[in-house]
Amino acid sequence: LKNFPNVSEIRAERSRRNFYYFLEYFWDTIIQEEFVPNWHIQYLCDELQAIGKNVKERKPKEYDLIINIPPGTTKSTICTVMFPVWCWILDPSLKFITGSYSSDLSTSHAVKSRDIIRSDKFKSLFPGIKLKPDKDNKTDYENNSTGSRVATSVGGTATGKHAHILIIDDPINPKKAASQVERDNSNGWIDSTISTRKVDKEVSVTILIMQRLHEDDCTGHILAKT
């Protein structure tokens, strides 16, 4: 008799094939409020899924990605919390560097991702992905397949670290966006620090997520150079 896959195997395969399904299925591991679907969530998931698969295959990137949407639209949960974990179920060797304007914010994102990996729900579908006990810190952890996640902030260096995917989530404090000094600090950090932290310049993708705050915020700064 043919052996049919069990429910866990089906869910695991659906999660690998579809980032949106993964997001919805693991939503309750880190968020208590009920998941509310909206078209922009599906759109972002599809865009990120294409990037993740491209990097998995180590193909030359088509573009870096800028996401400009208002606060309160789950952009950080989708892009900075869920997406790195989903990429690990595609290819657990992938390396990530994530950063925000404050270390507290970037640490929070990294911890939530780690909470998903530590959850019973995740372990039941992907028992092969485990965090290394000797490399399991809030801002710097690795799995058992050489994949890693480093969380840093504007001004941080991530010395010695390189990533296949760099995620910059809210690089400037909205309350300080009117300050040219603050904008220069954020823009300079992206230009001089994060841009040098790529595993492969042809493959590694930079994803910038933020609301527009000023014509010379990080989005405006990057677009002005293209």
PDB file of N, CA, C and O in Angstrom, residues 32-110:
ATOM      1  N   GLN A  32      -0.886  37.162  19.935  1.00  0.00           N
ATOM      2  CA  GLN A  32      -2.119  36.643  20.518  1.00  0.00           C
ATOM      3  C   GLN A  32      -3.358  37.091  19.751  1.00  0.00           C
ATOM      4  O   GLN A  32      -4.368  36.379  19.729  1.00  0.00           O
ATOM      5  N   GLU A  33      -3.290  38.262  19.135  1.00  0.00           N
ATOM      6  CA  GLU A  33      -4.440  38.725  18.372  1.00  0.00           C
ATOM      7  C   GLU A  33      -4.649  37.836  17.144  1.00  0.00           C
ATOM      8  O   GLU A  33      -3.709  37.340  16.546  1.00  0.00           O
ATOM      9  N   GLU A  34      -5.898  37.670  16.776  1.00  0.00           N
ATOM     10  CA  GLU A  34      -6.226  36.826  15.632  1.00  0.00           C
ATOM     11  C   GLU A  34      -5.669  37.415  14.336  1.00  0.00           C
ATOM     12  O   GLU A  34      -5.660  38.630  14.136  1.00  0.00           O
ATOM     13  N   PHE A  35      -5.189  36.552  13.481  1.00  0.00           N
ATOM     14  CA  PHE A  35      -4.672  36.973  12.187  1.00  0.00           C
ATOM     15  C   PHE A  35      -5.811  37.540  11.337  1.00  0.00           C
ATOM     16  O   PHE A  35      -6.853  36.906  11.180  1.00  0.00           O
ATOM     17  N   VAL A  36      -5.598  38.744  10.783  1.00  0.00           N
ATOM     18  CA  VAL A  36      -6.602  39.380   9.936  1.00  0.00           C
ATOM     19  C   VAL A  36      -6.015  39.528   8.528  1.00  0.00           C
ATOM     20  O   VAL A  36      -5.116  40.339   8.305  1.00  0.00           O
ATOM     21  N   PRO A  37      -6.501  38.748   7.577  1.00  0.00           N
ATOM     22  CA  PRO A  37      -5.934  38.811   6.219  1.00  0.00           C
ATOM     23  C   PRO A  37      -6.191  40.162   5.561  1.00  0.00           C
ATOM     24  O   PRO A  37      -7.184  40.832   5.833  1.00  0.00           O
ATOM     25  N   ASN A  38      -5.279  40.552   4.706  1.00  0.00           N
ATOM     26  CA  ASN A  38      -5.460  41.745   3.883  1.00  0.00           C
ATOM     27  C   ASN A  38      -4.600  41.593   2.639  1.00  0.00           C
ATOM     28  O   ASN A  38      -3.574  40.897   2.660  1.00  0.00           O
ATOM     29  N   TRP A  39      -4.985  42.246   1.563  1.00  0.00           N
ATOM     30  CA  TRP A  39      -4.300  42.040   0.288  1.00  0.00           C
ATOM     31  C   TRP A  39      -2.823  42.362   0.357  1.00  0.00           C
ATOM     32  O   TRP A  39      -2.003  41.719  -0.307  1.00  0.00           O
ATOM     33  N   HIS A  40      -2.450  43.384   1.172  1.00  0.00           N
ATOM     34  CA  HIS A  40      -1.049  43.787   1.195  1.00  0.00           C
ATOM     35  C   HIS A  40      -0.167  42.719   1.840  1.00  0.00           C
ATOM     36  O   HIS A  40       1.021  42.600   1.507  1.00  0.00           O
ATOM     37  N   ILE A  41      -0.732  41.925   2.746  1.00  0.00           N
ATOM     38  CA  ILE A  41       0.039  40.859   3.381  1.00  0.00           C
ATOM     39  C   ILE A  41       0.397  39.792   2.358  1.00  0.00           C
ATOM     40  O   ILE A  41       1.542  39.346   2.269  1.00  0.00           O
ATOM     41  N   GLN A  42      -0.580  39.395   1.568  1.00  0.00           N
ATOM     42  CA  GLN A  42      -0.325  38.427   0.507  1.00  0.00           C
ATOM     43  C   GLN A  42       0.701  38.969  -0.484  1.00  0.00           C
ATOM     44  O   GLN A  42       1.616  38.257  -0.918  1.00  0.00           O
ATOM     45  N   TYR A  43       0.571  40.233  -0.819  1.00  0.00           N
ATOM     46  CA  TYR A  43       1.489  40.860  -1.776  1.00  0.00           C
ATOM     47  C   TYR A  43       2.930  40.846  -1.261  1.00  0.00           C
ATOM     48  O   TYR A  43       3.857  40.478  -1.987  1.00  0.00           O
ATOM     49  N   LEU A  44       3.107  41.253  -0.003  1.00  0.00           N
ATOM     50  CA  LEU A  44       4.440  41.261   0.580  1.00  0.00           C
ATOM     51  C   LEU A  44       5.020  39.855   0.668  1.00  0.00           C
ATOM     52  O   LEU A  44       6.205  39.635   0.384  1.00  0.00           O
ATOM     53  N   CYS A  45       4.186  38.904   1.062  1.00  0.00           N
ATOM     54  CA  CYS A  45       4.642  37.518   1.165  1.00  0.00           C
ATOM     55  C   CYS A  45       5.100  36.982  -0.189  1.00  0.00           C
ATOM     56  O   CYS A  45       6.132  36.304  -0.283  1.00  0.00           O
ATOM     57  N   ASP A  46       4.358  37.288  -1.225  1.00  0.00           N
ATOM     58  CA  ASP A  46       4.727  36.820  -2.565  1.00  0.00           C
ATOM     59  C   ASP A  46       6.056  37.431  -3.005  1.00  0.00           C
ATOM     60  O   ASP A  46       6.906  36.760  -3.599  1.00  0.00           O
ATOM     61  N   GLU A  47       6.240  38.718  -2.714  1.00  0.00           N
ATOM     62  CA  GLU A  47       7.474  39.401  -3.092  1.00  0.00           C
ATOM     63  C   GLU A  47       8.672  38.817  -2.344  1.00  0.00           C
ATOM     64  O   GLU A  47       9.732  38.540  -2.930  1.00  0.00           O
ATOM     65  N   LEU A  48       8.501  38.625  -1.052  1.00  0.00           N
ATOM     66  CA  LEU A  48       9.582  38.083  -0.239  1.00  0.00           C
ATOM     67  C   LEU A  48       9.858  36.629  -0.586  1.00  0.00           C
ATOM     68  O   LEU A  48      11.017  36.189  -0.579  1.00  0.00           O
ATOM     69  N   GLN A  49       8.819  35.888  -0.886  1.00  0.00           N
ATOM     70  CA  GLN A  49       9.003  34.492  -1.271  1.00  0.00           C
ATOM     71  C   GLN A  49       9.890  34.377  -2.505  1.00  0.00           C
ATOM     72  O   GLN A  49      10.785  33.526  -2.568  1.00  0.00           O
ATOM     73  N   ALA A  50       9.651  35.225  -3.479  1.00  0.00           N
ATOM     74  CA  ALA A  50      10.463  35.206  -4.700  1.00  0.00           C
ATOM     75  C   ALA A  50      11.923  35.503  -4.378  1.00  0.00           C
ATOM     76  O   ALA A  50      12.839  34.873  -4.932  1.00  0.00           O
ATOM     77  N   ILE A  51      12.158  36.465  -3.479  1.00  0.00           N
ATOM     78  CA  ILE A  51      13.524  36.806  -3.090  1.00  0.00           C
ATOM     79  C   ILE A  51      14.180  35.640  -2.359  1.00  0.00           C
ATOM     80  O   ILE A  51      15.325  35.266  -2.627  1.00  0.00           O
ATOM     81  N   GLY A  52      13.444  35.053  -1.416  1.00  0.00           N
ATOM     82  CA  GLY A  52      13.990  33.944  -0.652  1.00  0.00           C
ATOM     83  C   GLY A  52      14.394  32.772  -1.527  1.00  0.00           C
ATOM     84  O   GLY A  52      15.470  32.185  -1.351  1.00  0.00           O
ATOM     85  N   LYS A  53      13.561  32.425  -2.477  1.00  0.00           N
ATOM     86  CA  LYS A  53      13.865  31.305  -3.366  1.00  0.00           C
ATOM     87  C   LYS A  53      15.055  31.631  -4.269  1.00  0.00           C
ATOM     88  O   LYS A  53      15.877  30.766  -4.569  1.00  0.00           O
ATOM     89  N   ASN A  54      15.139  32.875  -4.695  1.00  0.00           N
ATOM     90  CA  ASN A  54      16.254  33.288  -5.550  1.00  0.00           C
ATOM     91  C   ASN A  54      17.588  33.177  -4.807  1.00  0.00           C
ATOM     92  O   ASN A  54      18.587  32.690  -5.347  1.00  0.00           O
ATOM     93  N   VAL A  55      17.585  33.630  -3.554  1.00  0.00           N
ATOM     94  CA  VAL A  55      18.806  33.555  -2.753  1.00  0.00           C
ATOM     95  C   VAL A  55      19.146  32.100  -2.440  1.00  0.00           C
ATOM     96  O   VAL A  55      20.318  31.710  -2.453  1.00  0.00           O
ATOM     97  N   LYS A  56      18.142  31.298  -2.149  1.00  0.00           N
ATOM     98  CA  LYS A  56      18.377  29.874  -1.893  1.00  0.00           C
ATOM     99  C   LYS A  56      19.138  29.228  -3.042  1.00  0.00           C
ATOM    100  O   LYS A  56      20.045  28.420  -2.829  1.00  0.00           O
ATOM    101  N   GLU A  57      18.778  29.586  -4.253  1.00  0.00           N
ATOM    102  CA  GLU A  57      19.419  29.012  -5.429  1.00  0.00           C
ATOM    103  C   GLU A  57      20.705  29.745  -5.807  1.00  0.00           C
ATOM    104  O   GLU A  57      21.358  29.389  -6.797  1.00  0.00           O
ATOM    105  N   ARG A  58      21.054  30.772  -5.006  1.00  0.00           N
ATOM    106  CA  ARG A  58      22.264  31.574  -5.208  1.00  0.00           C
ATOM    107  C   ARG A  58      22.298  32.183  -6.609  1.00  0.00           C
ATOM    108  O   ARG A  58      23.354  32.284  -7.236  1.00  0.00           O
ATOM    109  N   LYS A  59      21.152  32.630  -7.058  1.00  0.00           N
ATOM    110  CA  LYS A  59      21.077  33.301  -8.347  1.00  0.00           C
ATOM    111  C   LYS A  59      21.381  34.791  -8.165  1.00  0.00           C
ATOM    112  O   LYS A  59      21.097  35.357  -7.109  1.00  0.00           O
ATOM    113  N   PRO A  60      21.936  35.436  -9.183  1.00  0.00           N
ATOM    114  CA  PRO A  60      22.160  36.886  -9.080  1.00  0.00           C
ATOM    115  C   PRO A  60      20.845  37.606  -8.796  1.00  0.00           C
ATOM    116  O   PRO A  60      19.820  37.295  -9.397  1.00  0.00           O
ATOM    117  N   LYS A  61      20.885  38.541  -7.873  1.00  0.00           N
ATOM    118  CA  LYS A  61      19.662  39.244  -7.504  1.00  0.00           C
ATOM    119  C   LYS A  61      19.190  40.133  -8.648  1.00  0.00           C
ATOM    120  O   LYS A  61      19.993  40.666  -9.424  1.00  0.00           O
ATOM    121  N   GLU A  62      17.885  40.299  -8.742  1.00  0.00           N
ATOM    122  CA  GLU A  62      17.312  41.200  -9.737  1.00  0.00           C
ATOM    123  C   GLU A  62      17.269  42.637  -9.208  1.00  0.00           C
ATOM    124  O   GLU A  62      17.348  43.583  -9.978  1.00  0.00           O
ATOM    125  N   TYR A  63      17.137  42.777  -7.887  1.00  0.00           N
ATOM    126  CA  TYR A  63      17.028  44.104  -7.279  1.00  0.00           C
ATOM    127  C   TYR A  63      17.107  43.960  -5.768  1.00  0.00           C
ATOM    128  O   TYR A  63      16.913  42.883  -5.211  1.00  0.00           O
ATOM    129  N   ASP A  64      17.408  45.066  -5.099  1.00  0.00           N
ATOM    130  CA  ASP A  64      17.171  45.195  -3.671  1.00  0.00           C
ATOM    131  C   ASP A  64      15.735  45.696  -3.510  1.00  0.00           C
ATOM    132  O   ASP A  64      15.144  46.227  -4.445  1.00  0.00           O
ATOM    133  N   LEU A  65      15.197  45.527  -2.319  1.00  0.00           N
ATOM    134  CA  LEU A  65      13.768  45.802  -2.119  1.00  0.00           C
ATOM    135  C   LEU A  65      13.558  46.908  -1.094  1.00  0.00           C
ATOM    136  O   LEU A  65      14.162  46.895  -0.022  1.00  0.00           O
ATOM    137  N   ILE A  66      12.710  47.879  -1.430  1.00  0.00           N
ATOM    138  CA  ILE A  66      12.277  48.913  -0.498  1.00  0.00           C
ATOM    139  C   ILE A  66      10.785  48.748  -0.262  1.00  0.00           C
ATOM    140  O   ILE A  66      10.005  48.674  -1.216  1.00  0.00           O
ATOM    141  N   ILE A  67      10.391  48.683   1.002  1.00  0.00           N
ATOM    142  CA  ILE A  67       8.983  48.554   1.377  1.00  0.00           C
ATOM    143  C   ILE A  67       8.601  49.777   2.194  1.00  0.00           C
ATOM    144  O   ILE A  67       9.119  49.984   3.301  1.00  0.00           O
ATOM    145  N   ASN A  68       7.736  50.614   1.657  1.00  0.00           N
ATOM    146  CA  ASN A  68       7.269  51.818   2.353  1.00  0.00           C
ATOM    147  C   ASN A  68       5.774  51.704   2.623  1.00  0.00           C
ATOM    148  O   ASN A  68       4.961  51.916   1.722  1.00  0.00           O
ATOM    149  N   ILE A  69       5.409  51.325   3.825  1.00  0.00           N
ATOM    150  CA  ILE A  69       4.001  51.290   4.219  1.00  0.00           C
ATOM    151  C   ILE A  69       3.884  51.825   5.645  1.00  0.00           C
ATOM    152  O   ILE A  69       4.868  51.831   6.392  1.00  0.00           O
ATOM    153  N   PRO A  70       2.702  52.282   6.041  1.00  0.00           N
ATOM    154  CA  PRO A  70       2.532  52.925   7.341  1.00  0.00           C
ATOM    155  C   PRO A  70       2.754  51.965   8.505  1.00  0.00           C
ATOM    156  O   PRO A  70       2.733  50.737   8.331  1.00  0.00           O
ATOM    157  N   PRO A  71       2.940  52.513   9.701  1.00  0.00           N
ATOM    158  CA  PRO A  71       3.056  51.657  10.894  1.00  0.00           C
ATOM    159  C   PRO A  71       1.730  50.954  11.173  1.00  0.00           C
ATOM    160  O   PRO A  71       0.667  51.404  10.740  1.00  0.00           O
ATOM    161  N   GLY A  72       1.814  49.851  11.893  1.00  0.00           N
ATOM    162  CA  GLY A  72       0.609  49.108  12.254  1.00  0.00           C
ATOM    163  C   GLY A  72       0.068  48.234  11.153  1.00  0.00           C
ATOM    164  O   GLY A  72      -1.085  47.810  11.205  1.00  0.00           O
ATOM    165  N   THR A  73       0.897  47.920  10.149  1.00  0.00           N
ATOM    166  CA  THR A  73       0.439  47.092   9.027  1.00  0.00           C
ATOM    167  C   THR A  73       1.169  45.744   8.989  1.00  0.00           C
ATOM    168  O   THR A  73       1.233  45.108   7.948  1.00  0.00           O
ATOM    169  N   THR A  74       1.730  45.343  10.123  1.00  0.00           N
ATOM    170  CA  THR A  74       2.416  44.056  10.300  1.00  0.00           C
ATOM    171  C   THR A  74       3.666  43.914   9.438  1.00  0.00           C
ATOM    172  O   THR A  74       4.134  42.798   9.217  1.00  0.00           O
ATOM    173  N   LYS A  75       4.223  45.011   8.979  1.00  0.00           N
ATOM    174  CA  LYS A  75       5.382  44.913   8.088  1.00  0.00           C
ATOM    175  C   LYS A  75       6.587  44.278   8.779  1.00  0.00           C
ATOM    176  O   LYS A  75       7.314  43.485   8.176  1.00  0.00           O
ATOM    177  N   SER A  76       6.812  44.617  10.044  1.00  0.00           N
ATOM    178  CA  SER A  76       7.952  44.035  10.752  1.00  0.00           C
ATOM    179  C   SER A  76       7.726  42.556  11.042  1.00  0.00           C
ATOM    180  O   SER A  76       8.654  41.745  10.941  1.00  0.00           O
ATOM    181  N   THR A  77       6.507  42.202  11.405  1.00  0.00           N
ATOM    182  CA  THR A  77       6.201  40.792  11.662  1.00  0.00           C
ATOM    183  C   THR A  77       6.427  39.957  10.410  1.00  0.00           C
ATOM    184  O   THR A  77       7.015  38.870  10.461  1.00  0.00           O
ATOM    185  N   ILE A  78       5.999  40.477   9.273  1.00  0.00           N
ATOM    186  CA  ILE A  78       6.150  39.742   8.018  1.00  0.00           C
ATOM    187  C   ILE A  78       7.615  39.660   7.605  1.00  0.00           C
ATOM    188  O   ILE A  78       8.141  38.577   7.345  1.00  0.00           O
ATOM    189  N   CYS A  79       8.265  40.808   7.549  1.00  0.00           N
ATOM    190  CA  CYS A  79       9.583  40.899   6.914  1.00  0.00           C
ATOM    191  C   CYS A  79      10.745  40.559   7.830  1.00  0.00           C
ATOM    192  O   CYS A  79      11.721  39.926   7.392  1.00  0.00           O
ATOM    193  N   THR A  80      10.677  40.986   9.074  1.00  0.00           N
ATOM    194  CA  THR A  80      11.838  40.891   9.950  1.00  0.00           C
ATOM    195  C   THR A  80      11.738  39.749  10.951  1.00  0.00           C
ATOM    196  O   THR A  80      12.757  39.238  11.417  1.00  0.00           O
ATOM    197  N   VAL A  81      10.519  39.344  11.275  1.00  0.00           N
ATOM    198  CA  VAL A  81      10.327  38.249  12.219  1.00  0.00           C
ATOM    199  C   VAL A  81      10.092  36.921  11.503  1.00  0.00           C
ATOM    200  O   VAL A  81      10.819  35.944  11.700  1.00  0.00           O
ATOM    201  N   MET A  82       9.073  36.871  10.650  1.00  0.00           N
ATOM    202  CA  MET A  82       8.680  35.613  10.017  1.00  0.00           C
ATOM    203  C   MET A  82       9.576  35.213   8.838  1.00  0.00           C
ATOM    204  O   MET A  82       9.898  34.031   8.664  1.00  0.00           O
ATOM    205  N   PHE A  83       9.946  36.178   8.011  1.00  0.00           N
ATOM    206  CA  PHE A  83      10.653  35.855   6.769  1.00  0.00           C
ATOM    207  C   PHE A  83      11.987  35.135   6.994  1.00  0.00           C
ATOM    208  O   PHE A  83      12.261  34.125   6.313  1.00  0.00           O
ATOM    209  N   PRO A  84      12.851  35.585   7.926  1.00  0.00           N
ATOM    210  CA  PRO A  84      14.099  34.847   8.129  1.00  0.00           C
ATOM    211  C   PRO A  84      13.876  33.399   8.558  1.00  0.00           C
ATOM    212  O   PRO A  84      14.620  32.504   8.137  1.00  0.00           O
ATOM    213  N   VAL A  85      12.863  33.163   9.378  1.00  0.00           N
ATOM    214  CA  VAL A  85      12.575  31.790   9.815  1.00  0.00           C
ATOM    215  C   VAL A  85      12.103  30.950   8.636  1.00  0.00           C
ATOM    216  O   VAL A  85      12.522  29.802   8.455  1.00  0.00           O
ATOM    217  N   TRP A  86      11.233  31.518   7.816  1.00  0.00           N
ATOM    218  CA  TRP A  86      10.764  30.779   6.630  1.00  0.00           C
ATOM    219  C   TRP A  86      11.928  30.452   5.705  1.00  0.00           C
ATOM    220  O   TRP A  86      12.000  29.350   5.158  1.00  0.00           O
ATOM    221  N   CYS A  87      12.835  31.384   5.528  1.00  0.00           N
ATOM    222  CA  CYS A  87      13.995  31.125   4.668  1.00  0.00           C
ATOM    223  C   CYS A  87      14.818  29.954   5.190  1.00  0.00           C
ATOM    224  O   CYS A  87      15.379  29.190   4.399  1.00  0.00           O
ATOM    225  N   TRP A  88      14.879  29.804   6.499  1.00  0.00           N
ATOM    226  CA  TRP A  88      15.643  28.682   7.067  1.00  0.00           C
ATOM    227  C   TRP A  88      15.006  27.337   6.751  1.00  0.00           C
ATOM    228  O   TRP A  88      15.712  26.332   6.685  1.00  0.00           O
ATOM    229  N   ILE A  89      13.691  27.286   6.572  1.00  0.00           N
ATOM    230  CA  ILE A  89      13.105  25.988   6.210  1.00  0.00           C
ATOM    231  C   ILE A  89      13.334  25.684   4.731  1.00  0.00           C
ATOM    232  O   ILE A  89      13.233  24.532   4.320  1.00  0.00           O
ATOM    233  N   LEU A  90      13.653  26.721   3.952  1.00  0.00           N
ATOM    234  CA  LEU A  90      14.083  26.498   2.565  1.00  0.00           C
ATOM    235  C   LEU A  90      15.547  26.096   2.519  1.00  0.00           C
ATOM    236  O   LEU A  90      15.934  25.167   1.814  1.00  0.00           O
ATOM    237  N   ASP A  91      16.359  26.852   3.242  1.00  0.00           N
ATOM    238  CA  ASP A  91      17.805  26.642   3.236  1.00  0.00           C
ATOM    239  C   ASP A  91      18.355  27.084   4.588  1.00  0.00           C
ATOM    240  O   ASP A  91      18.578  28.280   4.816  1.00  0.00           O
ATOM    241  N   PRO A  92      18.570  26.150   5.496  1.00  0.00           N
ATOM    242  CA  PRO A  92      19.024  26.522   6.844  1.00  0.00           C
ATOM    243  C   PRO A  92      20.446  27.059   6.905  1.00  0.00           C
ATOM    244  O   PRO A  92      20.899  27.462   7.975  1.00  0.00           O
ATOM    245  N   SER A  93      21.149  27.091   5.777  1.00  0.00           N
ATOM    246  CA  SER A  93      22.506  27.651   5.776  1.00  0.00           C
ATOM    247  C   SER A  93      22.521  29.162   5.545  1.00  0.00           C
ATOM    248  O   SER A  93      23.589  29.786   5.594  1.00  0.00           O
ATOM    249  N   LEU A  94      21.358  29.756   5.291  1.00  0.00           N
ATOM    250  CA  LEU A  94      21.306  31.188   4.997  1.00  0.00           C
ATOM    251  C   LEU A  94      21.684  32.024   6.218  1.00  0.00           C
ATOM    252  O   LEU A  94      21.307  31.712   7.351  1.00  0.00           O
ATOM    253  N   LYS A  95      22.364  33.126   5.949  1.00  0.00           N
ATOM    254  CA  LYS A  95      22.811  34.028   7.005  1.00  0.00           C
ATOM    255  C   LYS A  95      22.098  35.377   6.867  1.00  0.00           C
ATOM    256  O   LYS A  95      21.946  35.891   5.758  1.00  0.00           O
ATOM    257  N   PHE A  96      21.692  35.917   8.006  1.00  0.00           N
ATOM    258  CA  PHE A  96      20.943  37.174   8.048  1.00  0.00           C
ATOM    259  C   PHE A  96      21.621  38.180   8.961  1.00  0.00           C
ATOM    260  O   PHE A  96      22.166  37.835  10.009  1.00  0.00           O
ATOM    261  N   ILE A  97      21.574  39.434   8.545  1.00  0.00           N
ATOM    262  CA  ILE A  97      21.858  40.557   9.430  1.00  0.00           C
ATOM    263  C   ILE A  97      20.628  41.449   9.396  1.00  0.00           C
ATOM    264  O   ILE A  97      20.151  41.817   8.323  1.00  0.00           O
ATOM    265  N   THR A  98      20.099  41.769  10.580  1.00  0.00           N
ATOM    266  CA  THR A  98      18.930  42.637  10.655  1.00  0.00           C
ATOM    267  C   THR A  98      19.262  43.818  11.557  1.00  0.00           C
ATOM    268  O   THR A  98      20.007  43.681  12.536  1.00  0.00           O
ATOM    269  N   GLY A  99      18.736  44.981  11.214  1.00  0.00           N
ATOM    270  CA  GLY A  99      19.050  46.161  11.996  1.00  0.00           C
ATOM    271  C   GLY A  99      17.941  47.179  11.994  1.00  0.00           C
ATOM    272  O   GLY A  99      17.171  47.285  11.032  1.00  0.00           O
ATOM    273  N   SER A 100      17.869  47.950  13.082  1.00  0.00           N
ATOM    274  CA  SER A 100      16.880  49.014  13.242  1.00  0.00           C
ATOM    275  C   SER A 100      17.565  50.222  13.880  1.00  0.00           C
ATOM    276  O   SER A 100      18.759  50.185  14.162  1.00  0.00           O
ATOM    277  N   TYR A 101      16.790  51.275  14.120  1.00  0.00           N
ATOM    278  CA  TYR A 101      17.397  52.483  14.678  1.00  0.00           C
ATOM    279  C   TYR A 101      17.833  52.296  16.130  1.00  0.00           C
ATOM    280  O   TYR A 101      18.694  53.018  16.636  1.00  0.00           O
ATOM    281  N   SER A 102      17.241  51.320  16.830  1.00  0.00           N
ATOM    282  CA  SER A 102      17.622  51.075  18.219  1.00  0.00           C
ATOM    283  C   SER A 102      17.927  49.602  18.429  1.00  0.00           C
ATOM    284  O   SER A 102      17.341  48.725  17.763  1.00  0.00           O
ATOM    285  N   SER A 103      18.816  49.337  19.350  1.00  0.00           N
ATOM    286  CA  SER A 103      19.171  47.950  19.641  1.00  0.00           C
ATOM    287  C   SER A 103      17.998  47.208  20.273  1.00  0.00           C
ATOM    288  O   SER A 103      17.824  46.005  20.040  1.00  0.00           O
ATOM    289  N   ASP A 104      17.177  47.915  21.062  1.00  0.00           N
ATOM    290  CA  ASP A 104      16.018  47.266  21.685  1.00  0.00           C
ATOM    291  C   ASP A 104      15.047  46.744  20.632  1.00  0.00           C
ATOM    292  O   ASP A 104      14.516  45.629  20.746  1.00  0.00           O
ATOM    293  N   LEU A 105      14.818  47.555  19.594  1.00  0.00           N
ATOM    294  CA  LEU A 105      13.884  47.156  18.548  1.00  0.00           C
ATOM    295  C   LEU A 105      14.427  45.978  17.749  1.00  0.00           C
ATOM    296  O   LEU A 105      13.711  45.005  17.496  1.00  0.00           O
ATOM    297  N   SER A 106      15.678  46.045  17.348  1.00  0.00           N
ATOM    298  CA  SER A 106      16.249  44.954  16.567  1.00  0.00           C
ATOM    299  C   SER A 106      16.347  43.671  17.393  1.00  0.00           C
ATOM    300  O   SER A 106      16.154  42.574  16.866  1.00  0.00           O
ATOM    301  N   THR A 107      16.618  43.809  18.681  1.00  0.00           N
ATOM    302  CA  THR A 107      16.652  42.636  19.557  1.00  0.00           C
ATOM    303  C   THR A 107      15.274  42.005  19.675  1.00  0.00           C
ATOM    304  O   THR A 107      15.136  40.782  19.624  1.00  0.00           O
ATOM    305  N   SER A 108      14.252  42.833  19.815  1.00  0.00           N
ATOM    306  CA  SER A 108      12.883  42.323  19.912  1.00  0.00           C
ATOM    307  C   SER A 108      12.500  41.504  18.692  1.00  0.00           C
ATOM    308  O   SER A 108      11.898  40.425  18.807  1.00  0.00           O
ATOM    309  N   HIS A 109      12.846  41.986  17.514  1.00  0.00           N
ATOM    310  CA  HIS A 109      12.540  41.248  16.289  1.00  0.00           C
ATOM    311  C   HIS A 109      13.258  39.899  16.266  1.00  0.00           C
ATOM    312  O   HIS A 109      12.663  38.869  15.927  1.00  0.00           O
ATOM    313  N   ALA A 110      14.541  39.912  16.627  1.00  0.00           N
ATOM    314  CA  ALA A 110      15.322  38.671  16.605  1.00  0.00           C
ATOM    315  C   ALA A 110      14.801  37.659  17.620  1.00  0.00           C
ATOM    316  O   ALA A 110      14.765  36.454  17.347  1.00  0.00           O
TER     317      ALA A 110
END
